[in-house]
Amino acid sequence: MSPSPDADEQALTRLTLLHSQHMPAPRAVIIGGGFGGLSAAFELVRRGIDVTVLEADREVGGLAGSFEVNGQRLEKFYHHWFTNDIHVGDLVHELGEGHNIIYRPSRTGMYFANRIFRLSSPSDVLRFTPLPLADRVRLGLLALRARAVKDWRALEYETAQEWLVRLGGERVYEVVWRPLLEGKFGPFASDISAVWIWNKLKLRGSSRDRSGAELLAYYRGGFAALAERLACAVRAGGSDIQVSTAATALVVDDGRVVAVETENGTVDADAVIATPALPIVADLVAPNAPDDWVRRLRAIEYLANVCIVLELDRSLSDTYWLNVNDPGFPFVAVIEHTNLEPASTYGGRHIVYLSKYLPASAELYRMSDEAALEYSLPHLVRMFPAFDRRWITAAHVWRARYAQPIVSKHYTQLVPPAETPVEGLYLSSMAQIYPEDRGTNYAVRDGRHIGRLVASHLIAHTNGSGRRSDYGVGPQPAR
Ligand SMILES: Cc1cc2nc3c(=O)[nH]c(=O)nc-3n(C[C@H](O)[C@H](O)[C@H](O)COP(=O)(O)OP(=O)(O)OC[C@H]3O[C@@H](n4cnc5c(N)ncnc54)[C@H](O)[C@@H]3O)c2cc1C
């Protein structure tokens, strides 16, 4: 649904005409400086739109934001790409930074009944002794059958549980899938759509080399380096990126958005792209938009996430990604990041994330950093009996309130379109990514898409006779 190159060219000609008549360029405000917001800005500035990005945090990057470990940036929440994350790859190449994408084999495992099982390749699946041989084969076939599904819409009517049991049987579900779904979605596990798990299986299955081993990608310098590089390109195009500047309200006049209020003043806008979680957008726009639409923004539920990041003086194991299928262990995964990106990058520190998705009301989300660490360490000792807390050189606790939308059955009906009843206001938020699940790759894809669309609307409505009344943004295609 991108504007055609012809339409783009016509619009640019009109914009050039506008500049030659000394008319001001149309102004777009983007709320959020994560990968989605920055990608939208990237498309807008290169089309001559005057862009302001408002970011509440101190830095750009959003959920893929970072902190410093031994002079090196590290993600607050573990991040990697699959080899089929092509949209982010395309952007990186356009920025001239393709050489900074690093592909590495990854070792994946599963913690079950106090043991760690390797699960990186099809032959590992065949050696997965907690299941009888026939079920191991069913597990392997399930992944293949998932990849063969062509029309995900047929899966919208089933829960992940129903679909997985149908394909792989009860025992495979109980040993492999139930703990994973419950670990990731807690009280919402039984609501999760078959589309969500299908998509995960499909993506992971196709991020493999010829031998079936998984390949993952990382960015030299971390995701922060890429976010900064993108921000740099956006600034070079003349855009203003204001960090530590939260949008506090949208100003709507006669059904059209005309400005964004921030903690530091008001920014006028002919169009606004909102990229934060939908409940945040609802709060920003609530008094000035139809109640039923605002209710729709609040209808999708989100889980929060807590990540405990340990800097260790030695490695825990040789596994990068350890799924936890033991109901007694409170984290969904243990990710030893330095089994993907070497510890030498962080001056020899070994980085381990303990990740937990949970409702924001959960105790672990609300406890102090010290209490969260104390709570988690005995579990880590149980998993790695040799582990000693003296290995820890530093520990950090990061929390994200809106970390994972709950993708339930019939999710298509819940997702609000990019168009909104407020003229000039567009949504491009993580919860709208579907049937794929959130990820920087899709934030880039959708951010660029909305940026192109808004640019074409703004430019198409520019006729040189004045700013305010002539930038009415026309009807927008649903996504
Ligand atoms: C635990 C975890 C692990 C993940 N692992 C991966 C991975 O391995 N690979 C991968 O590709 N993706 C991963 N993701 C997902 C990825 O981080 C997100 O999908 C992506 O970063 C979303 O980008 P976004 O721009 O759409 O949203 P966000 O990153 O959420 O950006 C929205 C921005 O809006 C800002 N904001 C909010 N309110 C306001 C306001 N009022 N005013 C101004 N600004 C505001 C926020 O500070 C934020 O910067 C992971 C996410 C989590 C939580």
PDB file of N, CA and C and ligand atoms in Angstrom, residues 31-37 54-57 59-64 77-81 85 223 245-248 275-277 280 284 305 307 320-321 355 357 400 402-404 428-430 433 438-441 443, ligand 1:
ATOM      1  N   ILE A  31       5.702  11.001  17.668  1.00  0.00           N
ATOM      2  CA  ILE A  31       5.819  10.741  19.103  1.00  0.00           C
ATOM      3  C   ILE A  31       6.491   9.388  19.270  1.00  0.00           C
ATOM      4  N   GLY A  32       7.693   9.410  19.852  1.00  0.00           N
ATOM      5  CA  GLY A  32       8.449   8.169  20.077  1.00  0.00           C
ATOM      6  C   GLY A  32       9.668   8.076  19.180  1.00  0.00           C
ATOM      7  N   GLY A  33      10.813   7.897  19.806  1.00  0.00           N
ATOM      8  CA  GLY A  33      12.076   7.788  19.068  1.00  0.00           C
ATOM      9  C   GLY A  33      12.630   6.369  19.133  1.00  0.00           C
ATOM     10  N   GLY A  34      11.730   5.378  19.076  1.00  0.00           N
ATOM     11  CA  GLY A  34      12.170   3.983  18.935  1.00  0.00           C
ATOM     12  C   GLY A  34      12.442   3.720  17.458  1.00  0.00           C
ATOM     13  N   PHE A  35      12.626   2.449  17.101  1.00  0.00           N
ATOM     14  CA  PHE A  35      12.935   2.134  15.697  1.00  0.00           C
ATOM     15  C   PHE A  35      11.780   2.511  14.768  1.00  0.00           C
ATOM     16  N   GLY A  36      10.532   2.405  15.267  1.00  0.00           N
ATOM     17  CA  GLY A  36       9.385   2.769  14.433  1.00  0.00           C
ATOM     18  C   GLY A  36       9.369   4.268  14.146  1.00  0.00           C
ATOM     19  N   GLY A  37       9.478   5.073  15.184  1.00  0.00           N
ATOM     20  CA  GLY A  37       9.427   6.528  15.019  1.00  0.00           C
ATOM     21  C   GLY A  37      10.588   7.050  14.178  1.00  0.00           C
ATOM     22  N   LEU A  54       9.648  13.495  19.104  1.00  0.00           N
ATOM     23  CA  LEU A  54       9.611  13.705  20.555  1.00  0.00           C
ATOM     24  C   LEU A  54       9.854  12.372  21.246  1.00  0.00           C
ATOM     25  N   GLU A  55      10.852  12.302  22.068  1.00  0.00           N
ATOM     26  CA  GLU A  55      11.168  11.047  22.765  1.00  0.00           C
ATOM     27  C   GLU A  55      11.220  11.319  24.275  1.00  0.00           C
ATOM     28  N   ALA A  56      10.392  10.573  25.021  1.00  0.00           N
ATOM     29  CA  ALA A  56      10.308  10.786  26.467  1.00  0.00           C
ATOM     30  C   ALA A  56      11.607  10.403  27.183  1.00  0.00           C
ATOM     31  N   ASP A  57      12.270   9.376  26.671  1.00  0.00           N
ATOM     32  CA  ASP A  57      13.474   8.857  27.312  1.00  0.00           C
ATOM     33  C   ASP A  57      14.672   9.776  27.057  1.00  0.00           C
ATOM     34  N   GLU A  59      17.384   8.877  25.656  1.00  0.00           N
ATOM     35  CA  GLU A  59      18.058   8.477  24.413  1.00  0.00           C
ATOM     36  C   GLU A  59      17.046   7.894  23.451  1.00  0.00           C
ATOM     37  N   VAL A  60      17.399   7.827  22.190  1.00  0.00           N
ATOM     38  CA  VAL A  60      16.545   7.140  21.226  1.00  0.00           C
ATOM     39  C   VAL A  60      16.761   5.621  21.374  1.00  0.00           C
ATOM     40  N   GLY A  61      15.866   4.847  20.743  1.00  0.00           N
ATOM     41  CA  GLY A  61      16.046   3.383  20.766  1.00  0.00           C
ATOM     42  C   GLY A  61      14.839   2.638  21.308  1.00  0.00           C
ATOM     43  N   GLY A  62      14.070   3.286  22.179  1.00  0.00           N
ATOM     44  CA  GLY A  62      12.849   2.669  22.703  1.00  0.00           C
ATOM     45  C   GLY A  62      13.135   1.353  23.411  1.00  0.00           C
ATOM     46  N   LEU A  63      12.344   0.342  23.128  1.00  0.00           N
ATOM     47  CA  LEU A  63      12.520  -0.963  23.781  1.00  0.00           C
ATOM     48  C   LEU A  63      13.862  -1.593  23.416  1.00  0.00           C
ATOM     49  N   ALA A  64      14.444  -1.146  22.315  1.00  0.00           N
ATOM     50  CA  ALA A  64      15.770  -1.647  21.940  1.00  0.00           C
ATOM     51  C   ALA A  64      16.857  -0.696  22.469  1.00  0.00           C
ATOM     52  N   PHE A  77      17.185  -4.910  27.182  1.00  0.00           N
ATOM     53  CA  PHE A  77      16.470  -6.174  26.942  1.00  0.00           C
ATOM     54  C   PHE A  77      17.182  -6.837  25.759  1.00  0.00           C
ATOM     55  N   TYR A  78      17.601  -8.104  25.951  1.00  0.00           N
ATOM     56  CA  TYR A  78      18.330  -8.854  24.926  1.00  0.00           C
ATOM     57  C   TYR A  78      17.739  -8.641  23.532  1.00  0.00           C
ATOM     58  N   HIS A  79      18.586  -8.479  22.541  1.00  0.00           N
ATOM     59  CA  HIS A  79      18.115  -8.305  21.161  1.00  0.00           C
ATOM     60  C   HIS A  79      19.014  -9.024  20.166  1.00  0.00           C
ATOM     61  N   HIS A  80      18.393  -9.617  19.181  1.00  0.00           N
ATOM     62  CA  HIS A  80      19.105 -10.163  18.013  1.00  0.00           C
ATOM     63  C   HIS A  80      18.148 -10.090  16.838  1.00  0.00           C
ATOM     64  N   TRP A  81      18.635 -10.402  15.641  1.00  0.00           N
ATOM     65  CA  TRP A  81      17.741 -10.539  14.485  1.00  0.00           C
ATOM     66  C   TRP A  81      17.831 -11.960  13.960  1.00  0.00           C
ATOM     67  N   ASP A  85      14.993 -11.240   8.803  1.00  0.00           N
ATOM     68  CA  ASP A  85      14.536  -9.892   9.165  1.00  0.00           C
ATOM     69  C   ASP A  85      15.025  -8.915   8.093  1.00  0.00           C
ATOM     70  N   PHE A 223      22.423  -2.536  19.269  1.00  0.00           N
ATOM     71  CA  PHE A 223      21.278  -1.905  18.615  1.00  0.00           C
ATOM     72  C   PHE A 223      21.296  -0.387  18.831  1.00  0.00           C
ATOM     73  N   THR A 245      11.792  14.552  26.253  1.00  0.00           N
ATOM     74  CA  THR A 245      10.654  15.427  25.969  1.00  0.00           C
ATOM     75  C   THR A 245       9.419  14.557  25.707  1.00  0.00           C
ATOM     76  N   ALA A 246       8.656  14.359  26.766  1.00  0.00           N
ATOM     77  CA  ALA A 246       7.440  13.533  26.613  1.00  0.00           C
ATOM     78  C   ALA A 246       6.307  14.373  26.049  1.00  0.00           C
ATOM     79  N   ALA A 247       5.573  13.809  25.104  1.00  0.00           N
ATOM     80  CA  ALA A 247       4.325  14.432  24.672  1.00  0.00           C
ATOM     81  C   ALA A 247       3.342  14.267  25.824  1.00  0.00           C
ATOM     82  N   THR A 248       2.592  15.337  26.124  1.00  0.00           N
ATOM     83  CA  THR A 248       1.648  15.241  27.242  1.00  0.00           C
ATOM     84  C   THR A 248       0.193  15.297  26.769  1.00  0.00           C
ATOM     85  N   THR A 275       3.712   6.543  17.959  1.00  0.00           N
ATOM     86  CA  THR A 275       4.303   5.192  17.968  1.00  0.00           C
ATOM     87  C   THR A 275       4.317   4.501  19.342  1.00  0.00           C
ATOM     88  N   PRO A 276       3.997   5.192  20.460  1.00  0.00           N
ATOM     89  CA  PRO A 276       4.029   4.451  21.732  1.00  0.00           C
ATOM     90  C   PRO A 276       2.921   3.394  21.818  1.00  0.00           C
ATOM     91  N   ALA A 277       2.914   2.666  22.934  1.00  0.00           N
ATOM     92  CA  ALA A 277       1.867   1.657  23.156  1.00  0.00           C
ATOM     93  C   ALA A 277       0.494   2.337  23.101  1.00  0.00           C
ATOM     94  N   ILE A 280      -1.042   4.455  25.906  1.00  0.00           N
ATOM     95  CA  ILE A 280      -0.397   5.771  26.075  1.00  0.00           C
ATOM     96  C   ILE A 280      -1.012   6.762  25.088  1.00  0.00           C
ATOM     97  N   LEU A 284      -3.176  10.356  25.614  1.00  0.00           N
ATOM     98  CA  LEU A 284      -2.791  11.633  24.995  1.00  0.00           C
ATOM     99  C   LEU A 284      -3.962  12.283  24.260  1.00  0.00           C
ATOM    100  N   ASN A 305       7.644  -6.402  31.157  1.00  0.00           N
ATOM    101  CA  ASN A 305       8.800  -7.303  31.219  1.00  0.00           C
ATOM    102  C   ASN A 305       9.791  -6.795  32.264  1.00  0.00           C
ATOM    103  N   CYS A 307      13.801  -7.531  33.121  1.00  0.00           N
ATOM    104  CA  CYS A 307      15.048  -8.206  32.749  1.00  0.00           C
ATOM    105  C   CYS A 307      16.087  -7.938  33.819  1.00  0.00           C
ATOM    106  N   TYR A 320      23.398 -19.917  24.092  1.00  0.00           N
ATOM    107  CA  TYR A 320      22.983 -18.519  23.980  1.00  0.00           C
ATOM    108  C   TYR A 320      21.591 -18.342  24.568  1.00  0.00           C
ATOM    109  N   TRP A 321      20.660 -19.166  24.114  1.00  0.00           N
ATOM    110  CA  TRP A 321      19.248 -18.972  24.460  1.00  0.00           C
ATOM    111  C   TRP A 321      18.731 -20.228  25.125  1.00  0.00           C
ATOM    112  N   SER A 355      14.861 -13.198  31.939  1.00  0.00           N
ATOM    113  CA  SER A 355      13.720 -12.449  31.423  1.00  0.00           C
ATOM    114  C   SER A 355      12.403 -12.989  31.947  1.00  0.00           C
ATOM    115  N   TYR A 357       8.193 -12.039  31.514  1.00  0.00           N
ATOM    116  CA  TYR A 357       7.022 -11.257  31.113  1.00  0.00           C
ATOM    117  C   TYR A 357       5.966 -11.436  32.193  1.00  0.00           C
ATOM    118  N   ALA A 400       9.994  -2.808  31.523  1.00  0.00           N
ATOM    119  CA  ALA A 400       9.240  -2.146  30.452  1.00  0.00           C
ATOM    120  C   ALA A 400       7.764  -2.412  30.718  1.00  0.00           C
ATOM    121  N   TYR A 402       5.105  -1.714  28.758  1.00  0.00           N
ATOM    122  CA  TYR A 402       4.381  -2.229  27.576  1.00  0.00           C
ATOM    123  C   TYR A 402       5.354  -3.034  26.722  1.00  0.00           C
ATOM    124  N   ALA A 403       5.545  -4.296  27.099  1.00  0.00           N
ATOM    125  CA  ALA A 403       6.602  -5.089  26.463  1.00  0.00           C
ATOM    126  C   ALA A 403       6.070  -6.047  25.411  1.00  0.00           C
ATOM    127  N   GLN A 404       4.849  -6.547  25.618  1.00  0.00           N
ATOM    128  CA  GLN A 404       4.326  -7.575  24.705  1.00  0.00           C
ATOM    129  C   GLN A 404       2.806  -7.467  24.643  1.00  0.00           C
ATOM    130  N   SER A 428       1.160   4.140  14.489  1.00  0.00           N
ATOM    131  CA  SER A 428       2.083   3.109  14.016  1.00  0.00           C
ATOM    132  C   SER A 428       2.773   2.526  15.245  1.00  0.00           C
ATOM    133  N   SER A 429       2.096   1.580  15.851  1.00  0.00           N
ATOM    134  CA  SER A 429       2.508   1.098  17.153  1.00  0.00           C
ATOM    135  C   SER A 429       2.766  -0.412  17.109  1.00  0.00           C
ATOM    136  N   MET A 430       3.577  -0.862  18.062  1.00  0.00           N
ATOM    137  CA  MET A 430       3.973  -2.270  18.129  1.00  0.00           C
ATOM    138  C   MET A 430       2.785  -3.239  18.065  1.00  0.00           C
ATOM    139  N   ILE A 433       1.426  -4.642  14.681  1.00  0.00           N
ATOM    140  CA  ILE A 433       2.203  -5.568  13.854  1.00  0.00           C
ATOM    141  C   ILE A 433       1.543  -6.941  13.916  1.00  0.00           C
ATOM    142  N   ARG A 438       5.773  -8.345  17.348  1.00  0.00           N
ATOM    143  CA  ARG A 438       6.662  -7.194  17.488  1.00  0.00           C
ATOM    144  C   ARG A 438       8.140  -7.562  17.249  1.00  0.00           C
ATOM    145  N   GLY A 439       8.909  -6.551  16.921  1.00  0.00           N
ATOM    146  CA  GLY A 439      10.331  -6.763  16.657  1.00  0.00           C
ATOM    147  C   GLY A 439      10.846  -5.530  15.921  1.00  0.00           C
ATOM    148  N   THR A 440      12.129  -5.256  16.043  1.00  0.00           N
ATOM    149  CA  THR A 440      12.668  -4.049  15.399  1.00  0.00           C
ATOM    150  C   THR A 440      12.508  -4.120  13.881  1.00  0.00           C
ATOM    151  N   ASN A 441      12.575  -5.340  13.338  1.00  0.00           N
ATOM    152  CA  ASN A 441      12.432  -5.493  11.888  1.00  0.00           C
ATOM    153  C   ASN A 441      11.086  -4.933  11.411  1.00  0.00           C
ATOM    154  N   ALA A 443       9.104  -2.894  13.225  1.00  0.00           N
ATOM    155  CA  ALA A 443       9.014  -1.470  13.580  1.00  0.00           C
ATOM    156  C   ALA A 443       9.588  -0.642  12.425  1.00  0.00           C
TER     157      ALA A 443
HETATM  158  C1  LIG B   1      12.314  -8.302  26.431  1.00  0.00           C
HETATM  159  C2  LIG B   1      12.287  -7.897  24.968  1.00  0.00           C
HETATM  160  C3  LIG B   1      13.095  -8.544  24.068  1.00  0.00           C
HETATM  161  C4  LIG B   1      13.055  -8.198  22.714  1.00  0.00           C
HETATM  162  N1  LIG B   1      13.877  -8.848  21.847  1.00  0.00           N
HETATM  163  C5  LIG B   1      13.897  -8.457  20.564  1.00  0.00           C
HETATM  164  C6  LIG B   1      14.822  -9.046  19.661  1.00  0.00           C
HETATM  165  O1  LIG B   1      15.588  -9.944  20.012  1.00  0.00           O
HETATM  166  N2  LIG B   1      14.834  -8.591  18.381  1.00  0.00           N
HETATM  167  C7  LIG B   1      13.993  -7.603  17.946  1.00  0.00           C
HETATM  168  O2  LIG B   1      14.077  -7.205  16.779  1.00  0.00           O
HETATM  169  N3  LIG B   1      13.090  -7.061  18.779  1.00  0.00           N
HETATM  170  C8  LIG B   1      13.009  -7.455  20.067  1.00  0.00           C
HETATM  171  N4  LIG B   1      12.126  -6.870  20.921  1.00  0.00           N
HETATM  172  C9  LIG B   1      11.079  -6.000  20.394  1.00  0.00           C
HETATM  173  C10 LIG B   1      11.598  -4.637  19.976  1.00  0.00           C
HETATM  174  O3  LIG B   1      12.379  -4.048  20.982  1.00  0.00           O
HETATM  175  C11 LIG B   1      10.399  -3.755  19.681  1.00  0.00           C
HETATM  176  O4  LIG B   1       9.498  -4.427  18.837  1.00  0.00           O
HETATM  177  C12 LIG B   1      10.790  -2.481  18.972  1.00  0.00           C
HETATM  178  O5  LIG B   1      11.891  -1.886  19.593  1.00  0.00           O
HETATM  179  C13 LIG B   1       9.590  -1.553  19.001  1.00  0.00           C
HETATM  180  O6  LIG B   1       9.909  -0.316  18.406  1.00  0.00           O
HETATM  181  P1  LIG B   1       8.819   0.820  18.367  1.00  0.00           P
HETATM  182  O7  LIG B   1       9.484   2.037  17.882  1.00  0.00           O
HETATM  183  O8  LIG B   1       7.620   0.340  17.650  1.00  0.00           O
HETATM  184  O9  LIG B   1       8.317   0.985  19.863  1.00  0.00           O
HETATM  185  P2  LIG B   1       9.156   1.447  21.136  1.00  0.00           P
HETATM  186  O10 LIG B   1      10.534   0.949  21.078  1.00  0.00           O
HETATM  187  O11 LIG B   1       8.297   1.079  22.314  1.00  0.00           O
HETATM  188  O12 LIG B   1       9.189   3.029  20.962  1.00  0.00           O
HETATM  189  C14 LIG B   1       8.190   3.878  21.432  1.00  0.00           C
HETATM  190  C15 LIG B   1       8.906   5.075  22.015  1.00  0.00           C
HETATM  191  O13 LIG B   1       7.925   6.022  22.457  1.00  0.00           O
HETATM  192  C16 LIG B   1       8.434   6.652  23.601  1.00  0.00           C
HETATM  193  N5  LIG B   1       7.316   7.272  24.304  1.00  0.00           N
HETATM  194  C17 LIG B   1       6.340   6.693  25.050  1.00  0.00           C
HETATM  195  N6  LIG B   1       5.494   7.625  25.506  1.00  0.00           N
HETATM  196  C18 LIG B   1       5.920   8.804  25.021  1.00  0.00           C
HETATM  197  C19 LIG B   1       5.451  10.142  25.135  1.00  0.00           C
HETATM  198  N7  LIG B   1       4.354  10.437  25.851  1.00  0.00           N
HETATM  199  N8  LIG B   1       6.140  11.131  24.521  1.00  0.00           N
HETATM  200  C20 LIG B   1       7.262  10.851  23.793  1.00  0.00           C
HETATM  201  N9  LIG B   1       7.754   9.601  23.660  1.00  0.00           N
HETATM  202  C21 LIG B   1       7.083   8.600  24.258  1.00  0.00           C
HETATM  203  C22 LIG B   1       9.094   5.528  24.374  1.00  0.00           C
HETATM  204  O14 LIG B   1      10.035   6.036  25.301  1.00  0.00           O
HETATM  205  C23 LIG B   1       9.756   4.745  23.230  1.00  0.00           C
HETATM  206  O15 LIG B   1      11.066   5.196  22.993  1.00  0.00           O
HETATM  207  C24 LIG B   1      12.164  -7.185  22.283  1.00  0.00           C
HETATM  208  C25 LIG B   1      11.366  -6.517  23.201  1.00  0.00           C
HETATM  209  C26 LIG B   1      11.412  -6.862  24.532  1.00  0.00           C
HETATM  210  C27 LIG B   1      10.536  -6.131  25.521  1.00  0.00           C
END
